[in-house]
Structure formats: structure tokens, C-alpha cells
Amino acid sequence: MPRLSNDNLTLAAEIISRYPRPKSALIPLLHLAQEQDGHLTDEAMTHIAELVGVTPVEVLGTASFYEMFKMEPVGRYVVNICTNISCQLRGGEELLEHAEHTLGIRPGQTTSDGLFTIEDVECIAACTEAPCLQVNYRYFHQIDHAGFDRLVDDLRSGRRSDIPAHGTLAQVRQHIPADRRAGSVLPEDDAMPVWIVAAGEGDA
Amino acid sequence: MSLTDTPRIITSRFDFDDSYTLERYEATGGYQALRKALGTTPAAISDEVKAASLLGRGGAGFPAGVKWGLTPADVWPRYLVVNGDESEPGTYKDRLLMERDPHQLIEGVLLACYAVGCGQAFLYVRGEMALAQERIAAALNDAYAAGYIGRNILGSDFSVDVVLTWGAGAYIVGEETALIESLEGNRGMPRLKPPYFPAAKGLYMQPTIVNNVETLSNLPWIIVNGAEAFTALGAETSRGTRMFAVSGHVKTPGVFEVEYGVTTFRDLIYSPSCAGGILGDRSLKAFIPGGASAPWFFEEHLDLPLEKVTVDRAGSMLGSGAVVVMDETTDAVKACLRVVRFFARESCGKCTPCREGTTWLEQILQRILDGYGRPTDLDLLLDVSDNISPGIAWPPKQTTICPLGPSAVSPIASALTRFRPEFQARIAQAEQARLSVPVAFPKAATHA
């Protein structure tokens, strides 16, 4: 379904309402679209443009800047292998090479069964656990070649149900109950905050 | 104070399996600082943070209390943006804080908003950190339900919404103005400072405080225990404790909360309660003291304390608290290239010296590594570097809007200064290879 589903439209409205300006919801909505379809479609980006009040090309302009947004279909599991300095020193490049040989693809490519895409990524903030990788942005620390083979095997055989398909990030969403909301502060709301006034701090 | 005696200011809950839950947070003194703050004035909180001399723990080390004071008087509204976009190579601490103690961070956010008068806060988490996003979402939901966030917090007149928001994969977005651009729905390209200092003109051109995750995580302890307790630790320009990640060729790589300012690099790298020394007891070749942007240090720097001014004067920086250790087996050309390649890939493209310069630096280094280096390449590397960072000085000058470009110069300056023979050897090998190619076709003496 290329445009956002009804459920996602409801979520989108909730997300937009949390920001003072609708355009600030652009990246969160792109993530939502990618979660729905596995990658970003032109139709989804056009729909998002309507929702936040910009042109489709502005949406593409933002989306194309960020690594996580995939404009073409990817595998069910996107395997990000870090080769930056801390991982390079502990065998990260060799791990990537092993992944390429094992899966028969180069970084950026997807296996013909549609299961795996590998990426050669920059630092994923697990440096003391090198070498490391992510599968759909879930961490796997201190992975040796045998560990990689086991992981691939588990994913192929469906033994790992804890990793959702590419596109889904957090599986818990923020929801702000209506009765607890303080409300978005618009840039035009130029009154001094109530608690600052109360403290008599006019020139804080 | 010995390494093992250091009070755990920000990692105190890490040993609990349920460290990220509201139950554990409340059972271990959580939200006491918030209650205390609500019983005093915002200015009192700001004063306490200033007195604590809490330096920013993101990379620049700018004092948080001073940053808060830079907001122009009587300009409203103000926003708070939490920088959870940890991406500096070698750095691993903010992710731990977000995953394992999200409530501590949330309480820090609330304290900052209360003190500065921020009506809304955005907790920007790196896009690639799915679990951190999950833990923070759950913690925010629980904290809202318990009345710690939102309208009329704990029955007071302090109201603020804390909105979880996401990155989508871009190192440069860790730069505060680029982060603000991203939060406005744009490509993450930095803004020129001045005039776009966030405290003056930030999110939607309003005064905005951008603080790092670890910086904010220190606030609850400081408010509960007092600035004096904080300044009792560390050295004059580096108070409190700090998390350092030690990675690379060490026996027990890990993240250690140690006393700031007095602990030395030798302690971090060699102490059995930290990284335990070099793998195989080999010798140290070089180490990066503060993330990929930092010039390299060597054996003679091991006894320097993790203290801001000392390290700055010695020609590098503590940066993001990332110590990367390279032993004698390290290929200096390869290591240098990998760091430069990172910056080339992550350049946002806005400024010509960085966009073009880092690309050329990477290509030149790659051809040296691949065996096609030219004798003029080393001077060329320095010339390109000089165009990005005039004089290749420390602290760096920049011809660019942000420091990413000059950061790419750090590994080149370090590696060429100390390990020039390795580069020259590869270039000499390339020369040899070119000269030794046999002539396949004899030169024609004449041609009709």
C-alpha cells in the first residue's frame, strides 16, 4: 500500500500534533512510511508532503540526505557491519568480507531470496564490543565469523522472531495522554512561562 | 581517589537488570531532584549548575551553566533539544545512558527546562538506536502517567511536554545547528555561528538549549547532592566524573565512569579495573584521546590527566570521551585512511573545502594504500588539508561552517608527523613497481 494506511494516518496525525511546526514531523513520518512498506515509495513521500504542507520534492530532498531511508526495496534483514576505526582494529573489515563471501553479495546489494541486504556502515556506537553489527538496527556485539554464520542461519530458518522486518524500529511508541499534555509551544507564543513569572524572574 | 572508589554519578543503576524501569528509578532516589527543584526557584537551579562547573559531555566541553545563561533576556519561547545522536567513532556512552537509565535523562531534561524556562523539549535519539528509542518511549509514557511530565507537573505550575523524536542516519546531525535543521524537517546542514548560536537563534529561530545526553544525566545527582559535592571530584577545569569508552587493541575494552581531571590515560588504558593493558602485552603505537576528530597521542602522553586544559595544550582534545588504542601491529596508513574516509562519507556537502577536500584526501590516501601513490602525494595531502584548516594548527582554524572538515585533517597531521616513513615506503614501493614493469614492445627506430 503506497500511501499511508488508515491506521498510519491516525498515528501520523498524532505525531504531527506533537510538534510546533508540521514540517518537524517529516522525518518521523518518513520512518512510519518505511515501516509500512519496507522502504520509501514515491507515493508515500507524496502523501507525507500533503500531510505536512510541503512539496513532494521537498520531502525527497530531506529523505535523500539520510542513510536510513531506502529508496529501493531492501532485504527483510538489513545487516549493517561497522568498519570504522575501533572495529577495523578488531577485525571489522574481515567480518564484512566474510559476510560478502557467505551471502554472495557486495555492500548495498540484496540476496536473491530477498532475505539479506548488507551495508558497510560508519560507527554504530558499540566500539568496546567490536567487531559488531546490527540487524535492522538491533545490536549484535563481539561477532566472530562463526557467530555471523549462526546468526544468518537463525534468521533464515525463522528461529529469531525477535527481529521485525526492515522498517520497524522501536516497538513501543510514545503516546501523550490528552489530559496530561502541556501542549505544543508555538514560536509565536511569546509570553513568559507561568512558572518563571511566578518565581519573579523577569530577566532570567 | 582511586579508580575503584569513584562515586557512580550517572551509571549507578547499570548493574540492575531492570535499571530502565520507573519502579527501579523511584526506588533508587529517582525524581527527588525534580521535587527539590519545584520547591525552589529556576534561578537557584541555574546557579547550582553553574557552580558545579558541569562541562558539556558531547564533544565541545562548553560549560552547561554558561550555555544556559546565553539565552537573551525576555525572549520567549525557549526550547530544549537533547542531543542523543551519538555518532563520533569510538564513542559509546550516550546509548548506554539512554538504554539503561532513561529516567535519569528525563529528569535531567525536566530540571533544565525548569531552570531555563523551556516550554517544550525534544529528545532527539539517533535513528539507528532502536532499543534506545523503545526504552525512552516507554519511560516517557510511564513518567507522564506518574505526573512527572506534562501539564502542572506534580501539582506545580511547571508544565512541559517532552517529545521523543528521531534521527535517520547522519553523523553531521550531531552538530547542534545541523540537529536543529533536522528537527525542522530539513537536510541536516549546519548553520553559520554567529549569528545562529542556538541559545540566541535556534529551533524555529527561537532561543534553544542543545545539551548532550550525558551532560543532562548529571543534573539529578548535582541537584540532590549539591554543586560542592560535584566539584569535590576532579580537577579545577574538569569537575565530576565522566564516562570514557576504551576500544581498539586492549585486553578488556569497556566503558568506564572515572573521576574527571585526575584519572590519566595510562589509568584508562592499562589499569586492570579499566582496559587492562594492550592485547598480547604489545607496545603502544598511538591512541586517539577523544574521538575521530582528535589528533593522535603517543607513549609520551600516557601520563596526562583526562583534564580539558592540559589535553588542549598538549595538542588534542578529550572530545567525546572515546579512547581508541592502536598497538604496534597497526598500519598507520590504513588507520589514517579509515578515519578520513569516515569524514568524507559524512560530509554534508554544504562547504566546498570540506566536500571537495575530504573527498580528495580520501582518494589520495586510498591510492597510496593501493600501491599507486606518487612522490608528490604527501605534500598534496598537506596542501589540501591546509585549504580546509589553514595552517593545520591546533586548535584548528576552519574555512568551513562547521568543524567536520578540519576534523578530517587531524589523522593526517598526526600520521604524517609521526609515521611519515610508512607512507614513504608505500610510495617508494609504487615507484619501484612502475619502474620494474618490463617493456612489452620494443621502441620502433623509425616509422615509415
XYZ file of C-alpha atoms in Angstrom:
652
model
C 0.000 0.000 0.000
C 1.966 3.004 -1.220
C 0.093 5.800 0.576
C -0.160 5.678 4.352
C -2.776 3.243 5.640
C -5.679 4.487 7.737
C -4.050 3.283 10.923
C -0.842 5.031 9.997
C -2.770 8.169 9.093
C -4.128 8.261 12.624
C -0.643 7.796 14.012
C 0.665 10.457 11.634
C -1.882 12.968 12.898
C -0.857 12.215 16.473
C 2.819 12.626 15.619
C 2.270 15.912 13.780
C 0.307 17.303 16.724
C 3.357 16.953 18.958
C 5.420 19.491 17.015
C 5.016 23.268 16.871
C 5.501 23.143 13.098
C 4.159 20.286 10.940
C 7.336 20.076 8.877
C 9.163 18.889 12.001
C 7.164 15.682 11.718
C 8.687 14.962 8.313
C 11.428 12.550 9.410
C 9.174 10.685 11.883
C 6.571 10.264 9.124
C 9.203 9.003 6.704
C 10.112 6.351 9.281
C 6.419 5.460 9.566
C 6.135 5.058 5.787
C 9.276 2.943 5.677
C 7.914 0.789 8.464
C 4.736 0.228 6.444
C 6.366 -0.643 3.113
C 9.901 -1.762 3.987
C 11.343 1.152 2.030
C 10.268 4.640 0.919
C 7.942 4.840 -2.057
C 7.239 7.907 -4.172
C 3.555 7.648 -3.288
C 4.294 7.648 0.427
C 6.527 10.681 0.079
C 3.823 12.488 -1.914
C 1.287 11.640 0.785
C 3.617 12.908 3.506
C 4.069 16.125 1.538
C 0.301 16.659 1.682
C 0.220 15.934 5.411
C 2.925 18.401 6.420
C 2.273 21.051 3.782
C 5.390 20.902 1.641
C 6.043 19.784 -1.920
C 6.895 16.159 -2.753
C 10.333 17.219 -3.932
C 10.998 18.868 -0.565
C 10.188 15.550 1.085
C 12.588 13.778 -1.268
C 15.136 16.495 -0.623
C 15.106 15.746 3.083
C 14.776 11.969 2.775
C 17.709 11.646 0.379
C 20.087 13.168 2.940
C 19.691 10.390 5.490
C 21.307 6.930 5.300
C 18.448 5.006 6.865
C 15.911 5.889 4.208
C 15.993 3.336 1.401
C 14.516 4.460 -1.903
C 14.567 0.944 -3.347
C 13.330 -2.296 -1.805
C 15.816 -3.969 0.528
C 16.003 -7.383 2.133
C 13.869 -8.393 5.071
C 17.001 -8.102 7.184
C 19.389 -5.215 6.665
C 22.734 -6.186 8.142
C 24.904 -3.182 8.979
C 28.541 -4.070 9.578
C 30.776 -1.389 11.066
C 34.279 -0.976 9.680
C 35.166 2.316 11.349
C 38.395 2.609 13.308
C 37.571 0.772 16.562
C 36.006 -2.080 14.611
C 38.719 -2.042 11.930
C 41.281 -2.610 14.680
C 39.374 -5.674 15.892
C 38.550 -7.336 12.568
C 35.521 -5.437 11.303
C 36.725 -5.368 7.695
C 37.423 -9.090 7.772
C 33.924 -9.646 9.151
C 32.464 -7.651 6.277
C 34.486 -9.690 3.794
C 33.240 -12.875 5.411
C 29.667 -11.609 5.136
C 30.175 -10.824 1.460
C 31.552 -14.297 0.759
C 28.930 -16.083 2.837
C 25.942 -14.283 1.357
C 27.414 -13.795 -2.100
C 26.652 -10.079 -2.258
C 28.503 -6.776 -2.003
C 27.532 -3.934 0.371
C 24.364 -2.312 -0.885
C 23.141 -5.495 -2.557
C 20.381 -7.907 -1.557
C 20.409 -11.708 -1.717
C 18.221 -13.143 -4.463
C 15.842 -14.694 -1.916
C 15.115 -11.188 -0.650
C 16.284 -12.008 2.861
C 19.513 -10.102 3.419
C 20.997 -6.772 2.474
C 24.437 -5.917 3.776
C 25.787 -2.435 4.328
C 29.269 -1.235 5.191
C 28.425 1.386 7.816
C 30.099 4.025 9.917
C 30.337 3.924 13.710
C 27.252 2.469 15.342
C 28.306 3.282 18.930
C 29.285 -0.174 20.189
C 33.017 0.396 19.926
C 34.078 -1.516 23.012
C 32.199 -4.571 21.716
C 33.976 -4.695 18.371
C 33.540 -6.277 15.966
C 29.834 -5.649 15.912
C 26.891 -5.387 13.589
C 23.226 -4.515 13.528
C 20.335 -6.413 12.022
C 17.506 -3.983 11.389
C 19.136 -1.672 13.925
C 19.309 -4.228 16.684
C 22.810 -4.759 18.053
C 24.972 -7.860 17.958
C 28.197 -7.429 19.878
C 31.543 -9.226 19.553
C 30.568 -11.179 16.479
C 33.149 -13.566 15.091
C 32.757 -15.370 11.774
C 31.151 -18.427 13.324
C 28.760 -16.177 15.208
C 27.838 -14.472 11.971
C 27.131 -17.810 10.293
C 24.910 -18.875 13.197
C 23.031 -15.580 13.081
C 22.378 -15.885 9.343
C 21.261 -19.463 9.829
C 18.883 -18.497 12.643
C 17.401 -15.690 10.591
C 16.978 -17.914 7.526
C 15.263 -20.640 9.474
C 12.946 -18.238 11.264
C 14.385 -19.109 14.670
C 14.736 -15.435 15.547
C 11.306 -13.904 15.879
C 12.617 -11.002 17.934
C 13.821 -9.071 14.894
C 10.987 -7.419 12.949
C 11.276 -6.850 9.205
C 13.253 -3.855 7.955
C 11.478 -0.572 8.603
C 10.273 -1.251 12.111
C 12.444 0.468 14.688
C 11.089 0.823 18.235
C 8.201 -1.455 19.036
C 6.974 0.855 21.786
C 5.615 4.254 20.764
C 5.300 7.434 22.779
C 1.683 8.417 23.440
C 0.918 11.562 25.397
C -2.442 11.263 27.165
C -4.688 14.187 26.284
C -5.271 15.083 29.922
C -1.520 15.232 30.637
C -0.460 17.277 27.606
C 1.137 20.626 28.287
C 0.600 21.469 24.619
C 2.961 22.395 21.799
C 4.659 25.726 22.271
C 4.496 27.676 19.033
C 7.282 30.118 18.169
C 4.632 32.861 18.255
C 3.718 32.088 21.878
C 5.967 34.773 23.285
C 4.570 35.007 26.800
C 6.928 34.329 29.680
C 6.325 30.821 31.035
C 3.978 30.739 34.012
C 6.488 29.251 36.433
C 9.114 31.835 35.520
C 6.632 34.640 36.149
C 5.677 33.085 39.466
C 9.312 32.984 40.553
C 9.555 36.709 39.814
C 12.395 36.090 37.389
C 11.606 38.695 34.765
C 15.121 38.828 33.427
C 16.016 35.123 33.737
C 40.611 8.986 44.827
C 41.434 5.571 43.399
C 39.805 4.346 40.233
C 37.545 1.906 42.042
C 36.358 4.400 44.669
C 34.787 6.807 42.205
C 31.150 7.521 43.017
C 28.943 6.386 40.175
C 27.130 9.580 39.447
C 25.494 8.529 36.196
C 25.996 4.767 35.970
C 24.740 3.904 39.442
C 21.816 1.798 38.208
C 23.638 -0.070 35.436
C 24.033 -3.252 37.474
C 20.275 -3.723 37.835
C 18.534 -5.807 35.176
C 15.506 -3.515 35.415
C 17.581 -0.338 35.550
C 15.403 1.348 32.932
C 12.071 0.947 34.718
C 10.215 3.598 36.670
C 9.964 1.218 39.634
C 13.738 0.909 39.893
C 14.219 4.634 39.314
C 11.820 5.610 42.081
C 13.277 3.005 44.427
C 16.748 4.465 43.991
C 16.015 8.133 44.634
C 14.582 8.965 41.255
C 12.668 12.220 40.720
C 13.830 13.565 44.106
C 15.810 16.251 42.330
C 12.677 17.309 40.455
C 10.717 17.600 43.683
C 13.537 19.586 45.261
C 13.711 21.899 42.242
C 9.980 22.565 42.290
C 10.410 23.782 45.857
C 12.978 26.372 44.810
C 13.371 28.945 42.053
C 14.558 28.310 38.493
C 17.427 30.735 39.094
C 18.563 28.684 42.083
C 18.801 25.610 39.854
C 20.750 27.510 37.185
C 23.115 28.833 39.851
C 23.725 25.344 41.206
C 24.554 24.014 37.729
C 26.877 26.954 37.100
C 28.584 26.428 40.443
C 29.087 22.756 39.606
C 31.120 23.731 36.523
C 29.428 20.964 34.571
C 31.187 20.806 31.212
C 29.262 19.607 28.192
C 29.978 15.929 27.597
C 29.135 15.885 23.903
C 32.496 16.840 22.479
C 32.998 20.591 22.703
C 33.195 20.684 26.505
C 31.386 24.011 26.812
C 30.132 24.657 30.375
C 26.423 23.870 30.573
C 25.602 26.576 33.116
C 27.244 29.209 30.918
C 25.383 27.955 27.837
C 22.081 28.247 29.681
C 22.927 31.852 30.572
C 23.448 32.804 26.932
C 19.721 32.904 26.209
C 18.696 36.544 25.634
C 16.624 38.054 28.417
C 12.893 38.286 27.860
C 12.884 36.410 24.552
C 10.272 33.650 24.587
C 9.512 30.900 23.948
C 12.641 28.852 24.585
C 13.154 25.221 23.607
C 15.351 22.407 24.889
C 16.809 19.886 22.484
C 18.538 16.770 23.779
C 21.392 15.636 21.561
C 21.149 11.853 21.551
C 22.775 11.479 18.142
C 25.959 9.743 19.367
C 27.984 9.005 16.232
C 31.600 10.030 16.882
C 33.789 6.998 16.114
C 34.997 5.372 19.309
C 32.192 6.869 21.381
C 29.860 4.620 23.302
C 28.171 6.111 26.361
C 25.042 8.064 25.461
C 23.495 4.916 24.015
C 24.152 3.160 27.326
C 22.583 6.009 29.281
C 19.519 6.075 27.035
C 19.046 2.304 27.080
C 19.814 1.689 30.731
C 18.751 4.832 32.616
C 16.253 6.765 30.500
C 14.501 8.204 33.565
C 17.729 9.786 34.769
C 17.987 11.543 31.425
C 14.323 12.549 31.516
C 14.709 14.026 34.991
C 17.754 15.968 33.745
C 15.677 17.290 30.850
C 12.938 18.421 33.229
C 15.430 20.170 35.511
C 16.974 22.020 32.569
C 13.564 23.084 31.230
C 12.534 24.305 34.667
C 15.712 26.292 35.159
C 15.878 27.914 31.715
C 12.154 28.332 31.126
C 11.856 25.973 28.162
C 8.229 25.301 27.361
C 8.852 22.217 25.218
C 11.686 19.713 24.938
C 12.655 17.412 22.065
C 14.579 14.263 22.879
C 16.412 13.549 19.620
C 17.566 9.943 19.524
C 19.857 8.613 16.807
C 17.797 6.792 14.190
C 19.920 3.655 14.288
C 19.319 3.083 18.018
C 16.059 1.112 18.043
C 16.308 -0.143 21.625
C 17.151 3.300 23.000
C 14.067 4.686 21.254
C 11.963 1.926 22.754
C 13.260 2.422 26.298
C 12.825 6.176 26.116
C 9.318 5.904 24.676
C 8.323 3.539 27.486
C 9.974 5.736 30.115
C 8.260 8.857 28.801
C 4.901 7.097 28.812
C 5.427 5.946 32.409
C 6.687 9.329 33.567
C 3.715 11.105 32.002
C 1.302 8.715 33.684
C 3.000 9.285 37.024
C 2.692 13.049 36.636
C 6.362 13.844 36.228
C 5.957 15.331 32.750
C 3.245 17.351 31.043
C 0.753 19.820 32.420
C 1.220 21.029 36.001
C 3.960 18.640 36.997
C 3.440 17.202 40.478
C 0.746 19.797 41.041
C 3.057 22.760 40.379
C 2.717 25.470 37.737
C 5.632 23.966 35.786
C 4.349 22.479 32.520
C 6.414 20.997 29.711
C 5.976 18.316 27.054
C 8.952 16.112 26.249
C 8.679 14.813 22.694
C 10.694 11.810 21.515
C 11.986 12.422 18.012
C 14.306 10.556 15.672
C 17.324 10.922 13.509
C 17.674 8.902 10.326
C 21.378 8.300 9.858
C 23.757 11.243 9.515
C 26.805 11.890 11.702
C 26.740 15.604 10.962
C 23.362 15.905 12.679
C 25.249 15.588 15.970
C 26.416 19.145 15.336
C 23.901 21.268 17.219
C 22.770 23.553 14.390
C 22.515 20.608 11.977
C 20.440 18.824 14.607
C 18.110 21.789 14.746
C 17.823 21.764 10.952
C 16.950 18.087 11.101
C 14.357 18.793 13.776
C 12.807 21.367 11.461
C 12.403 18.649 8.798
C 15.350 19.640 6.640
C 18.596 18.146 5.381
C 20.994 18.215 8.306
C 23.273 21.020 7.216
C 24.919 23.218 9.859
C 24.197 26.915 10.193
C 26.819 29.628 10.476
C 27.661 30.745 14.013
C 27.391 33.714 14.524
C 24.566 34.591 14.092
C 22.932 31.191 14.528
C 24.123 30.318 18.013
C 21.250 28.127 19.174
C 20.972 29.911 22.517
C 20.119 33.054 20.553
C 18.540 31.739 17.327
C 17.872 28.036 17.381
C 14.812 25.926 16.722
C 12.358 27.979 14.645
C 14.820 30.848 15.292
C 13.935 30.843 18.981
C 16.440 30.603 21.866
C 17.259 26.913 22.154
C 19.462 24.987 24.543
C 21.063 21.934 22.970
C 22.578 19.639 25.591
C 24.161 16.212 25.331
C 22.614 13.110 26.946
C 25.455 12.585 29.424
C 25.505 16.260 30.386
C 21.801 16.229 31.270
C 22.113 12.867 33.026
C 24.395 14.521 35.610
C 21.768 17.049 36.696
C 19.693 14.930 39.120
C 22.754 13.998 41.197
C 24.040 17.572 41.200
C 20.705 18.956 42.405
C 20.247 16.320 45.101
C 23.855 16.318 46.357
C 24.812 19.909 45.610
C 27.392 21.579 43.412
C 30.060 21.308 46.111
C 29.838 17.536 46.172
C 30.339 17.565 42.396
C 33.272 19.965 42.446
C 34.906 17.921 45.210
C 35.664 15.479 42.399
C 38.002 16.067 39.522
C 40.282 18.985 38.737
C 39.614 22.704 38.519
C 38.618 22.808 34.861
C 37.193 19.289 34.768
C 34.847 18.578 37.652
C 32.881 15.464 38.497
C 33.091 12.106 36.780
C 32.890 11.181 33.130
C 32.268 8.084 31.022
C 35.152 7.036 28.791
C 34.968 4.254 26.213
C 38.293 2.497 25.675
C 38.379 0.439 22.485
C 40.862 -0.966 19.981
C 43.850 -3.139 20.867
C 43.169 -3.534 24.602
C 42.534 -6.602 26.724
C 39.266 -5.533 28.355
C 37.657 -2.834 26.231
C 34.796 -1.167 28.039
C 33.037 1.964 29.166
C 34.284 3.329 32.481
C 32.903 6.111 34.654
C 36.010 7.608 36.199
C 36.946 10.761 38.049
C 37.368 13.558 35.521
C 40.503 15.653 35.525
C 42.755 13.437 37.655
C 42.480 9.988 36.086
C 45.206 9.572 33.465
C 45.226 7.945 30.039
C 47.579 5.355 31.493
C 44.942 4.524 34.126
C 42.281 4.102 31.478
C 44.352 2.039 29.085
C 46.476 -0.083 31.440
C 44.678 -0.366 34.781
C 43.164 -3.793 35.467
C 39.954 -2.086 36.550
C 39.757 -0.390 33.167
C 41.048 -1.609 29.803
C 43.720 -3.874 31.307
C 46.617 -3.052 29.019
C 47.385 -3.828 25.393
C 46.479 -7.116 23.734
C 49.320 -9.582 23.991
C 51.236 -7.011 26.033
C 52.400 -5.472 22.780
C 53.686 -1.929 22.630
C 51.576 1.153 22.079
C 51.844 2.756 18.656
C 49.339 5.581 19.075
C 45.977 6.313 20.646
C 43.153 8.646 19.806
C 42.271 10.534 23.009
C 38.846 11.957 22.193
C 37.047 10.525 19.189
C 37.905 10.507 15.485
C 38.214 14.298 15.321
C 41.080 14.324 17.811
C 44.760 14.415 16.858
C 46.581 11.276 17.919
C 48.559 10.888 21.131
C 51.554 8.645 21.769
C 53.545 6.956 24.536
C 54.716 10.301 25.926
C 51.123 11.413 26.540
C 50.050 8.445 28.656
C 50.522 10.214 31.980
C 48.462 13.238 31.039
C 45.303 13.553 33.137
C 41.885 13.494 31.475
C 41.702 17.214 32.040
C 40.409 19.659 29.459
C 43.053 22.386 29.521
C 46.014 20.034 29.805
C 44.900 17.948 26.855
C 44.056 21.018 24.753
C 47.530 22.437 25.402
C 49.140 19.112 24.539
C 47.672 19.402 21.061
C 44.467 17.366 21.117
C 41.137 17.168 22.913
C 39.077 15.000 25.245
C 36.150 15.447 22.876
C 33.510 12.789 23.237
C 35.397 10.616 25.734
C 36.425 7.997 23.189
C 39.893 6.483 23.592
C 40.956 4.268 20.681
C 44.165 2.315 21.196
C 46.437 1.260 18.307
C 49.272 -1.143 19.004
C 52.486 -1.834 17.103
C 50.706 -4.067 14.557
C 48.613 -1.175 13.266
C 49.143 0.022 9.711
C 49.232 3.799 10.140
C 48.273 4.462 6.516
C 45.261 2.173 6.746
C 44.116 3.629 10.076
C 44.536 7.184 8.822
C 42.582 6.408 5.658
C 39.716 4.827 7.572
C 39.210 7.891 9.737
C 39.463 10.250 6.761
C 37.038 8.073 4.801
C 34.525 8.453 7.619
C 34.632 12.231 7.351
C 34.450 12.153 3.553
C 31.360 9.953 3.702
C 29.702 12.029 6.379
C 30.410 15.463 4.915
C 27.052 17.177 4.412
C 28.303 18.832 1.213
C 27.485 22.433 2.072
C 31.034 23.875 2.162
C 33.394 23.476 -0.760
C 36.642 22.964 1.206
C 35.101 20.075 3.159
C 33.027 18.491 0.399
C 35.814 18.573 -2.163
C 38.713 18.450 0.272
C 37.734 15.389 2.291
C 36.916 13.540 -0.935
C 40.364 14.277 -2.323
C 42.074 13.382 0.950
C 40.343 10.014 0.894
C 41.190 9.346 -2.742
C 44.844 10.261 -2.337
C 45.207 8.079 0.755
C 43.401 5.229 -0.994
C 45.779 5.292 -3.916
C 48.757 5.374 -1.563
C 47.362 2.317 0.217
C 46.584 0.578 -3.073
C 50.134 0.961 -4.349
C 49.676 3.855 -6.778
C 50.999 6.625 -4.565
C 53.047 9.401 -6.146
C 56.076 11.151 -4.604
C 54.148 14.428 -4.622
C 51.200 12.929 -2.716
C 52.346 13.746 0.814
C 52.758 17.429 0.041
C 49.439 17.302 -1.773
C 47.745 15.859 1.322
C 49.129 18.685 3.413
C 48.163 21.285 0.828
C 44.558 20.069 0.650
C 44.488 19.899 4.447
C 45.716 23.478 4.661
C 42.830 24.576 2.444
C 40.344 23.117 4.894
C 42.155 24.051 8.080
C 44.587 26.938 7.477
C 47.995 26.331 8.991
C 46.960 22.828 10.119
C 47.124 24.320 13.603
C 45.744 23.261 16.971
C 43.190 24.475 17.944
C 42.142 24.245 14.323
C 41.122 27.163 12.197
C 38.400 26.425 9.693
C 37.432 27.734 6.284
C 34.137 25.910 6.794
C 30.846 26.482 8.598
C 31.361 23.571 10.983
C 34.397 21.653 12.297
C 33.809 18.421 10.325
C 36.187 19.425 7.529
C 39.056 20.367 9.876
C 38.447 17.138 11.800
C 39.474 15.130 8.753
C 42.827 16.880 8.935
C 43.567 15.545 12.440
C 44.517 11.977 11.499
C 46.526 13.184 8.518
C 48.516 15.680 10.545
C 49.150 13.051 13.240
C 50.012 10.143 10.981
C 52.225 12.170 8.649
C 54.094 13.811 11.512
C 54.833 10.583 13.337
C 54.673 7.800 10.756
C 55.841 9.505 7.574
C 58.242 6.609 6.770
C 55.254 4.245 6.413
C 53.698 6.498 3.805
C 57.035 6.998 2.059
C 57.650 3.257 1.988
C 54.383 2.635 0.170
C 55.096 5.407 -2.279
C 58.598 4.074 -2.870
C 57.137 0.613 -3.488
C 54.767 2.123 -6.026
C 57.689 3.810 -7.758
C 59.560 0.514 -7.854
C 56.532 -1.237 -9.311
C 56.232 1.372 -12.037
C 59.939 1.215 -12.906
C 60.101 -2.560 -12.943
C 57.345 -3.095 -15.500
C 59.043 -4.881 -18.401
C 58.871 -3.172 -21.768
C 56.416 -5.260 -23.816
C 57.002 -3.693 -27.195
C 60.419 -2.527 -28.410
C 60.607 1.097 -29.462
C 60.461 1.464 -33.231
C 63.691 3.024 -34.579
C 61.899 4.586 -37.474
C 58.415 4.544 -38.804
C 57.637 4.915 -42.443
